Amino acid sequence: MNTKTHWENIYSTKAADAVSWYQSHPVQSLRLIRQVVGDDTTASIIDVGGGASTLVDHLLDAGFTDVTVLDISANALASAQARLQERARRVAWLEADVLALQMPSHPFDVWHDRAVFHFLTAAEDRRRYVQAVHRAVKPGGSVIVATFAEDGPSQCSGLDVARYSADQMHAAFGAGFKLITSTREDHHTPFGTVQKFIYCLCRKEASGSGLLQ
Ligand SMILES: C[S@@+](CC[C@H](N)C(=O)[O-])C[C@H]1O[C@@H](n2cnc3c(N)ncnc32)[C@H](O)[C@@H]1O
């Protein structure tokens, strides 16, 4: 089954709040976004693999005016749009594979990804992902990526994942990104289990390619 088919199936058979990664309040993501943009609600933010996440709701609540949600699954985006109703018009929605999309050049202040990068178990896919980050994020912009931690589960949504420490994730992004901070989270799934996540905040340096070799 290809990636898109997998995710369309997930979002057509499960409610948005019944998937293991569901969060009603994405506390760490919001805290790290605030850390980098402060009170600047005009900052341009992309949630990569945002799916049906409530992050976009909270960003709109906080007054952010330049929010993009990218996901490979049309069903996921439709679910978020239905929840937001009228407010969905204030968001840019991109149905795309982050590994295949030709990103526009440097529009984003903040790249956020919770639980997408960890699916990239092939070096070539990680290289393409980092290339997309380089292209899409402004020099000096911020990259917030959350994955399962070293002691987290080995699968997510039935798919194998790569698990990271902060240093391993920073190394995966390569030179050209400065690790600013990292934090761990015990994520409580809707089924009462706990998954160990790690969030890394990196700043994209103003110069240098930093692409994985
Ligand atoms: C585990 S879910 C996490 C969703 C959301 N970030 C959250 O934290 O609630 C992974 C999401 O990534 C999306 N996804 C997986 N591979 C992708 C790809 N190559 N390009 C874009 N989105 C992808 C899936 O459709 C799904 O919505």
PDB file of C-alpha atoms and ligand atoms in Angstrom:
ATOM      1  CA  MET A   1       0.000   0.000   0.000  1.00  0.00           C
ATOM      2  CA  ASN A   2       1.443   3.396  -0.860  1.00  0.00           C
ATOM      3  CA  THR A   3       1.726   6.235   1.634  1.00  0.00           C
ATOM      4  CA  LYS A   4      -1.278   8.199   0.443  1.00  0.00           C
ATOM      5  CA  THR A   5      -3.576   5.156   0.384  1.00  0.00           C
ATOM      6  CA  HIS A   6      -2.498   4.228   3.907  1.00  0.00           C
ATOM      7  CA  TRP A   7      -3.352   7.657   5.306  1.00  0.00           C
ATOM      8  CA  GLU A   8      -6.585   8.086   3.357  1.00  0.00           C
ATOM      9  CA  ASN A   9      -7.719   4.742   4.800  1.00  0.00           C
ATOM     10  CA  ILE A  10      -6.812   5.784   8.336  1.00  0.00           C
ATOM     11  CA  TYR A  11      -8.722   9.062   8.150  1.00  0.00           C
ATOM     12  CA  SER A  12     -11.757   7.511   6.457  1.00  0.00           C
ATOM     13  CA  THR A  13     -12.120   4.791   9.088  1.00  0.00           C
ATOM     14  CA  LYS A  14     -11.183   6.572  12.340  1.00  0.00           C
ATOM     15  CA  ALA A  15     -12.467   9.718  13.985  1.00  0.00           C
ATOM     16  CA  ALA A  16      -9.891  12.500  14.297  1.00  0.00           C
ATOM     17  CA  ASP A  17      -9.920  12.204  18.097  1.00  0.00           C
ATOM     18  CA  ALA A  18      -9.612   8.406  18.065  1.00  0.00           C
ATOM     19  CA  VAL A  19      -6.145   8.108  16.532  1.00  0.00           C
ATOM     20  CA  SER A  20      -3.178   7.421  18.789  1.00  0.00           C
ATOM     21  CA  TRP A  21      -1.505  10.777  18.058  1.00  0.00           C
ATOM     22  CA  TYR A  22      -4.588  12.891  18.914  1.00  0.00           C
ATOM     23  CA  GLN A  23      -4.067  15.874  21.204  1.00  0.00           C
ATOM     24  CA  SER A  24      -6.833  18.273  22.202  1.00  0.00           C
ATOM     25  CA  HIS A  25      -4.211  20.820  23.219  1.00  0.00           C
ATOM     26  CA  PRO A  26      -0.767  20.548  21.585  1.00  0.00           C
ATOM     27  CA  VAL A  27       1.012  22.197  24.501  1.00  0.00           C
ATOM     28  CA  GLN A  28       4.639  21.652  23.489  1.00  0.00           C
ATOM     29  CA  SER A  29       4.083  22.666  19.864  1.00  0.00           C
ATOM     30  CA  LEU A  30       2.351  25.891  20.889  1.00  0.00           C
ATOM     31  CA  ARG A  31       4.988  26.675  23.507  1.00  0.00           C
ATOM     32  CA  LEU A  32       7.863  26.220  21.051  1.00  0.00           C
ATOM     33  CA  ILE A  33       6.115  28.249  18.337  1.00  0.00           C
ATOM     34  CA  ARG A  34       5.593  31.049  20.879  1.00  0.00           C
ATOM     35  CA  GLN A  35       9.237  30.793  21.889  1.00  0.00           C
ATOM     36  CA  VAL A  36      10.358  31.600  18.361  1.00  0.00           C
ATOM     37  CA  VAL A  37       7.743  34.087  17.163  1.00  0.00           C
ATOM     38  CA  GLY A  38       6.815  35.797  20.430  1.00  0.00           C
ATOM     39  CA  ASP A  39       3.824  38.069  19.890  1.00  0.00           C
ATOM     40  CA  ASP A  40       4.292  38.305  16.119  1.00  0.00           C
ATOM     41  CA  THR A  41       0.993  36.842  14.951  1.00  0.00           C
ATOM     42  CA  THR A  42       1.893  37.654  11.332  1.00  0.00           C
ATOM     43  CA  ALA A  43       4.653  35.001  11.357  1.00  0.00           C
ATOM     44  CA  SER A  44       4.175  32.471   8.559  1.00  0.00           C
ATOM     45  CA  ILE A  45       3.764  28.967   9.943  1.00  0.00           C
ATOM     46  CA  ILE A  46       3.446  25.651   8.113  1.00  0.00           C
ATOM     47  CA  ASP A  47       2.256  22.506   9.872  1.00  0.00           C
ATOM     48  CA  VAL A  48       3.696  19.700   7.776  1.00  0.00           C
ATOM     49  CA  GLY A  49       1.679  16.494   7.991  1.00  0.00           C
ATOM     50  CA  GLY A  50      -0.742  18.453  10.123  1.00  0.00           C
ATOM     51  CA  GLY A  51      -3.525  16.027   9.263  1.00  0.00           C
ATOM     52  CA  ALA A  52      -6.596  16.674  11.372  1.00  0.00           C
ATOM     53  CA  SER A  53      -4.501  18.110  14.226  1.00  0.00           C
ATOM     54  CA  THR A  54      -6.037  20.772  16.476  1.00  0.00           C
ATOM     55  CA  LEU A  55      -2.836  22.838  16.264  1.00  0.00           C
ATOM     56  CA  VAL A  56      -4.376  24.993  13.541  1.00  0.00           C
ATOM     57  CA  ASP A  57      -7.431  25.729  15.747  1.00  0.00           C
ATOM     58  CA  HIS A  58      -5.180  26.949  18.550  1.00  0.00           C
ATOM     59  CA  LEU A  59      -3.058  29.043  16.193  1.00  0.00           C
ATOM     60  CA  LEU A  60      -6.189  30.755  14.863  1.00  0.00           C
ATOM     61  CA  ASP A  61      -7.452  31.238  18.437  1.00  0.00           C
ATOM     62  CA  ALA A  62      -4.141  32.933  19.240  1.00  0.00           C
ATOM     63  CA  GLY A  63      -4.602  35.330  16.315  1.00  0.00           C
ATOM     64  CA  PHE A  64      -2.085  33.927  13.830  1.00  0.00           C
ATOM     65  CA  THR A  65      -2.971  35.108  10.350  1.00  0.00           C
ATOM     66  CA  ASP A  66      -0.563  33.185   8.092  1.00  0.00           C
ATOM     67  CA  VAL A  67      -1.066  29.467   8.726  1.00  0.00           C
ATOM     68  CA  THR A  68      -0.599  26.660   6.179  1.00  0.00           C
ATOM     69  CA  VAL A  69      -1.490  23.013   6.794  1.00  0.00           C
ATOM     70  CA  LEU A  70       0.099  20.467   4.464  1.00  0.00           C
ATOM     71  CA  ASP A  71      -0.905  16.817   4.411  1.00  0.00           C
ATOM     72  CA  ILE A  72      -0.832  13.909   1.994  1.00  0.00           C
ATOM     73  CA  SER A  73      -4.388  12.938   2.982  1.00  0.00           C
ATOM     74  CA  ALA A  74      -7.370  14.816   1.575  1.00  0.00           C
ATOM     75  CA  ASN A  75      -9.559  13.082   4.175  1.00  0.00           C
ATOM     76  CA  ALA A  76      -7.424  14.460   7.000  1.00  0.00           C
ATOM     77  CA  LEU A  77      -7.606  18.006   5.678  1.00  0.00           C
ATOM     78  CA  ALA A  78     -11.364  17.694   5.102  1.00  0.00           C
ATOM     79  CA  SER A  79     -11.789  16.602   8.707  1.00  0.00           C
ATOM     80  CA  ALA A  80      -9.921  19.656  10.020  1.00  0.00           C
ATOM     81  CA  GLN A  81     -11.822  21.952   7.658  1.00  0.00           C
ATOM     82  CA  ALA A  82     -15.191  20.553   8.780  1.00  0.00           C
ATOM     83  CA  ARG A  83     -14.250  21.130  12.415  1.00  0.00           C
ATOM     84  CA  LEU A  84     -13.132  24.711  11.751  1.00  0.00           C
ATOM     85  CA  GLN A  85     -16.193  25.527   9.627  1.00  0.00           C
ATOM     86  CA  GLU A  86     -16.028  29.214   8.512  1.00  0.00           C
ATOM     87  CA  ARG A  87     -12.600  29.659  10.074  1.00  0.00           C
ATOM     88  CA  ALA A  88     -11.130  27.148   7.605  1.00  0.00           C
ATOM     89  CA  ARG A  89     -11.100  29.966   5.041  1.00  0.00           C
ATOM     90  CA  ARG A  90      -8.385  31.704   7.048  1.00  0.00           C
ATOM     91  CA  VAL A  91      -5.966  28.791   6.489  1.00  0.00           C
ATOM     92  CA  ALA A  92      -3.990  27.751   3.398  1.00  0.00           C
ATOM     93  CA  TRP A  93      -4.496  24.012   2.802  1.00  0.00           C
ATOM     94  CA  LEU A  94      -2.026  21.962   0.782  1.00  0.00           C
ATOM     95  CA  GLU A  95      -2.794  18.368  -0.151  1.00  0.00           C
ATOM     96  CA  ALA A  96       0.670  17.082  -1.030  1.00  0.00           C
ATOM     97  CA  ASP A  97       3.448  14.637  -0.275  1.00  0.00           C
ATOM     98  CA  VAL A  98       6.136  16.649   1.479  1.00  0.00           C
ATOM     99  CA  LEU A  99       8.757  14.525  -0.283  1.00  0.00           C
ATOM    100  CA  ALA A 100       7.407  15.240  -3.760  1.00  0.00           C
ATOM    101  CA  LEU A 101       6.176  18.812  -3.570  1.00  0.00           C
ATOM    102  CA  GLN A 102       8.317  21.546  -5.046  1.00  0.00           C
ATOM    103  CA  MET A 103       8.197  23.944  -2.125  1.00  0.00           C
ATOM    104  CA  PRO A 104       8.010  27.654  -2.805  1.00  0.00           C
ATOM    105  CA  SER A 105      11.228  29.501  -2.050  1.00  0.00           C
ATOM    106  CA  HIS A 106      11.626  30.590   1.579  1.00  0.00           C
ATOM    107  CA  PRO A 107       8.107  31.683   2.534  1.00  0.00           C
ATOM    108  CA  PHE A 108       7.985  30.278   6.085  1.00  0.00           C
ATOM    109  CA  ASP A 109       9.216  31.587   9.423  1.00  0.00           C
ATOM    110  CA  VAL A 110       8.277  28.338  11.178  1.00  0.00           C
ATOM    111  CA  TRP A 111       8.180  24.743   9.927  1.00  0.00           C
ATOM    112  CA  HIS A 112       6.309  22.481  12.360  1.00  0.00           C
ATOM    113  CA  ASP A 113       6.088  18.702  12.059  1.00  0.00           C
ATOM    114  CA  ARG A 114       4.750  16.382  14.728  1.00  0.00           C
ATOM    115  CA  ALA A 115       5.025  12.695  13.919  1.00  0.00           C
ATOM    116  CA  VAL A 116       5.819  12.799  10.198  1.00  0.00           C
ATOM    117  CA  PHE A 117       9.624  12.899   9.973  1.00  0.00           C
ATOM    118  CA  HIS A 118       9.867   9.731  12.064  1.00  0.00           C
ATOM    119  CA  PHE A 119       8.203   7.715   9.261  1.00  0.00           C
ATOM    120  CA  LEU A 120      11.185   8.410   7.023  1.00  0.00           C
ATOM    121  CA  THR A 121      13.239   5.301   7.613  1.00  0.00           C
ATOM    122  CA  ALA A 122      15.152   5.563   4.313  1.00  0.00           C
ATOM    123  CA  ALA A 123      18.118   7.934   4.104  1.00  0.00           C
ATOM    124  CA  GLU A 124      17.037   9.138   0.662  1.00  0.00           C
ATOM    125  CA  ASP A 125      13.611  10.194   2.024  1.00  0.00           C
ATOM    126  CA  ARG A 126      15.234  12.069   4.905  1.00  0.00           C
ATOM    127  CA  ARG A 127      17.498  13.818   2.410  1.00  0.00           C
ATOM    128  CA  ARG A 128      14.509  14.932   0.345  1.00  0.00           C
ATOM    129  CA  TYR A 129      12.688  16.095   3.462  1.00  0.00           C
ATOM    130  CA  VAL A 130      15.644  18.189   4.633  1.00  0.00           C
ATOM    131  CA  GLN A 131      15.947  19.622   1.137  1.00  0.00           C
ATOM    132  CA  ALA A 132      12.293  20.692   1.349  1.00  0.00           C
ATOM    133  CA  VAL A 133      12.958  22.350   4.719  1.00  0.00           C
ATOM    134  CA  HIS A 134      15.933  24.201   3.283  1.00  0.00           C
ATOM    135  CA  ARG A 135      13.862  25.468   0.419  1.00  0.00           C
ATOM    136  CA  ALA A 136      10.749  26.416   2.364  1.00  0.00           C
ATOM    137  CA  VAL A 137      12.134  28.004   5.539  1.00  0.00           C
ATOM    138  CA  LYS A 138      13.496  31.531   5.581  1.00  0.00           C
ATOM    139  CA  PRO A 139      17.158  31.982   6.516  1.00  0.00           C
ATOM    140  CA  GLY A 140      17.084  32.406  10.287  1.00  0.00           C
ATOM    141  CA  GLY A 141      13.677  30.679  10.442  1.00  0.00           C
ATOM    142  CA  SER A 142      12.760  27.886  12.832  1.00  0.00           C
ATOM    143  CA  VAL A 143      12.163  24.174  12.456  1.00  0.00           C
ATOM    144  CA  ILE A 144      10.171  22.349  15.132  1.00  0.00           C
ATOM    145  CA  VAL A 145      10.087  18.584  14.661  1.00  0.00           C
ATOM    146  CA  ALA A 146       8.550  16.079  17.065  1.00  0.00           C
ATOM    147  CA  THR A 147       9.183  12.337  16.720  1.00  0.00           C
ATOM    148  CA  PHE A 148       9.064   9.295  18.934  1.00  0.00           C
ATOM    149  CA  ALA A 149      11.973   9.439  21.368  1.00  0.00           C
ATOM    150  CA  GLU A 150      14.649   6.755  21.700  1.00  0.00           C
ATOM    151  CA  ASP A 151      12.458   4.998  24.280  1.00  0.00           C
ATOM    152  CA  GLY A 152       9.251   5.546  22.290  1.00  0.00           C
ATOM    153  CA  PRO A 153       7.318   2.941  20.275  1.00  0.00           C
ATOM    154  CA  SER A 154       8.924   1.371  17.217  1.00  0.00           C
ATOM    155  CA  GLN A 155       5.759   1.796  15.142  1.00  0.00           C
ATOM    156  CA  CYS A 156       3.176   4.515  14.583  1.00  0.00           C
ATOM    157  CA  SER A 157      -0.088   3.865  12.754  1.00  0.00           C
ATOM    158  CA  GLY A 158       1.213   0.355  12.023  1.00  0.00           C
ATOM    159  CA  LEU A 159       4.273   1.707  10.191  1.00  0.00           C
ATOM    160  CA  ASP A 160       7.896   1.403  11.269  1.00  0.00           C
ATOM    161  CA  VAL A 161       9.457   4.603  12.553  1.00  0.00           C
ATOM    162  CA  ALA A 162      12.938   5.905  13.297  1.00  0.00           C
ATOM    163  CA  ARG A 163      13.357   7.060  16.917  1.00  0.00           C
ATOM    164  CA  TYR A 164      15.563   9.957  17.924  1.00  0.00           C
ATOM    165  CA  SER A 165      17.488  11.652  20.679  1.00  0.00           C
ATOM    166  CA  ALA A 166      17.883  15.405  20.289  1.00  0.00           C
ATOM    167  CA  ASP A 167      21.441  14.976  19.015  1.00  0.00           C
ATOM    168  CA  GLN A 168      20.417  12.298  16.534  1.00  0.00           C
ATOM    169  CA  MET A 169      17.644  14.470  15.152  1.00  0.00           C
ATOM    170  CA  HIS A 170      19.940  17.459  14.896  1.00  0.00           C
ATOM    171  CA  ALA A 171      22.488  15.278  13.087  1.00  0.00           C
ATOM    172  CA  ALA A 172      19.782  14.075  10.684  1.00  0.00           C
ATOM    173  CA  PHE A 173      19.209  17.692   9.658  1.00  0.00           C
ATOM    174  CA  GLY A 174      22.913  18.324   9.285  1.00  0.00           C
ATOM    175  CA  ALA A 175      25.080  21.393   9.298  1.00  0.00           C
ATOM    176  CA  GLY A 176      23.100  24.501   8.550  1.00  0.00           C
ATOM    177  CA  PHE A 177      20.739  23.932  11.487  1.00  0.00           C
ATOM    178  CA  LYS A 178      21.514  24.986  15.043  1.00  0.00           C
ATOM    179  CA  LEU A 179      19.832  23.033  17.826  1.00  0.00           C
ATOM    180  CA  ILE A 180      18.234  25.635  20.092  1.00  0.00           C
ATOM    181  CA  THR A 181      16.353  23.416  22.511  1.00  0.00           C
ATOM    182  CA  SER A 182      14.661  20.071  22.901  1.00  0.00           C
ATOM    183  CA  THR A 183      12.044  18.709  25.221  1.00  0.00           C
ATOM    184  CA  ARG A 184      10.484  15.339  25.899  1.00  0.00           C
ATOM    185  CA  GLU A 185       6.787  14.655  26.252  1.00  0.00           C
ATOM    186  CA  ASP A 186       4.759  11.770  27.604  1.00  0.00           C
ATOM    187  CA  HIS A 187       1.904  11.660  25.137  1.00  0.00           C
ATOM    188  CA  HIS A 188      -1.241  10.041  26.535  1.00  0.00           C
ATOM    189  CA  THR A 189      -3.098   8.321  23.706  1.00  0.00           C
ATOM    190  CA  PRO A 190      -6.913   8.093  23.623  1.00  0.00           C
ATOM    191  CA  PHE A 191      -6.453   4.410  24.542  1.00  0.00           C
ATOM    192  CA  GLY A 192      -4.717   5.181  27.851  1.00  0.00           C
ATOM    193  CA  THR A 193      -1.183   4.277  26.770  1.00  0.00           C
ATOM    194  CA  VAL A 194       1.852   6.558  26.977  1.00  0.00           C
ATOM    195  CA  GLN A 195       4.167   7.337  24.077  1.00  0.00           C
ATOM    196  CA  LYS A 196       7.506   9.059  24.582  1.00  0.00           C
ATOM    197  CA  PHE A 197       8.016  11.944  22.164  1.00  0.00           C
ATOM    198  CA  ILE A 198      10.913  14.314  21.651  1.00  0.00           C
ATOM    199  CA  TYR A 199      10.538  17.826  20.247  1.00  0.00           C
ATOM    200  CA  CYS A 200      13.530  19.614  18.741  1.00  0.00           C
ATOM    201  CA  LEU A 201      13.676  23.268  17.869  1.00  0.00           C
ATOM    202  CA  CYS A 202      16.403  24.153  15.389  1.00  0.00           C
ATOM    203  CA  ARG A 203      17.210  27.447  13.748  1.00  0.00           C
ATOM    204  CA  LYS A 204      18.093  27.433  10.090  1.00  0.00           C
ATOM    205  CA  GLU A 205      21.383  29.229   9.711  1.00  0.00           C
ATOM    206  CA  ALA A 206      21.414  32.215   7.413  1.00  0.00           C
ATOM    207  CA  SER A 207      23.970  30.599   5.091  1.00  0.00           C
ATOM    208  CA  GLY A 208      25.363  27.209   4.079  1.00  0.00           C
ATOM    209  CA  SER A 209      23.600  24.356   2.344  1.00  0.00           C
ATOM    210  CA  GLY A 210      23.689  21.871   5.231  1.00  0.00           C
ATOM    211  CA  LEU A 211      22.122  19.171   3.081  1.00  0.00           C
ATOM    212  CA  LEU A 212      22.606  15.552   4.033  1.00  0.00           C
ATOM    213  CA  GLN A 213      25.116  13.854   1.807  1.00  0.00           C
TER     214      GLN A 213
HETATM  215  C1  LIG B   1       0.921  10.436  12.959  1.00  0.00           C
HETATM  216  S1  LIG B   1       0.024  11.564  11.997  1.00  0.00           S
HETATM  217  C2  LIG B   1       0.351  13.105  12.851  1.00  0.00           C
HETATM  218  C3  LIG B   1      -0.661  14.186  12.512  1.00  0.00           C
HETATM  219  C4  LIG B   1      -0.408  15.532  13.199  1.00  0.00           C
HETATM  220  N1  LIG B   1       0.886  16.067  12.873  1.00  0.00           N
HETATM  221  C5  LIG B   1      -0.570  15.416  14.684  1.00  0.00           C
HETATM  222  O1  LIG B   1       0.401  15.528  15.426  1.00  0.00           O
HETATM  223  O2  LIG B   1      -1.725  15.237  15.117  1.00  0.00           O
HETATM  224  C6  LIG B   1       1.023  11.711  10.541  1.00  0.00           C
HETATM  225  C7  LIG B   1       0.451  12.624   9.501  1.00  0.00           C
HETATM  226  O3  LIG B   1       1.389  12.811   8.457  1.00  0.00           O
HETATM  227  C8  LIG B   1       0.744  12.722   7.209  1.00  0.00           C
HETATM  228  N2  LIG B   1       1.781  12.277   6.265  1.00  0.00           N
HETATM  229  C9  LIG B   1       2.429  11.087   6.265  1.00  0.00           C
HETATM  230  N3  LIG B   1       3.349  11.044   5.296  1.00  0.00           N
HETATM  231  C10 LIG B   1       3.276  12.256   4.662  1.00  0.00           C
HETATM  232  C11 LIG B   1       3.977  12.824   3.562  1.00  0.00           C
HETATM  233  N4  LIG B   1       4.945  12.151   2.917  1.00  0.00           N
HETATM  234  N5  LIG B   1       3.646  14.078   3.172  1.00  0.00           N
HETATM  235  C12 LIG B   1       2.690  14.769   3.815  1.00  0.00           C
HETATM  236  N6  LIG B   1       1.992  14.277   4.863  1.00  0.00           N
HETATM  237  C13 LIG B   1       2.288  13.033   5.279  1.00  0.00           C
HETATM  238  C14 LIG B   1      -0.390  11.743   7.432  1.00  0.00           C
HETATM  239  O4  LIG B   1      -1.437  11.861   6.504  1.00  0.00           O
HETATM  240  C15 LIG B   1      -0.814  12.116   8.860  1.00  0.00           C
HETATM  241  O5  LIG B   1      -1.797  13.127   8.863  1.00  0.00           O
END
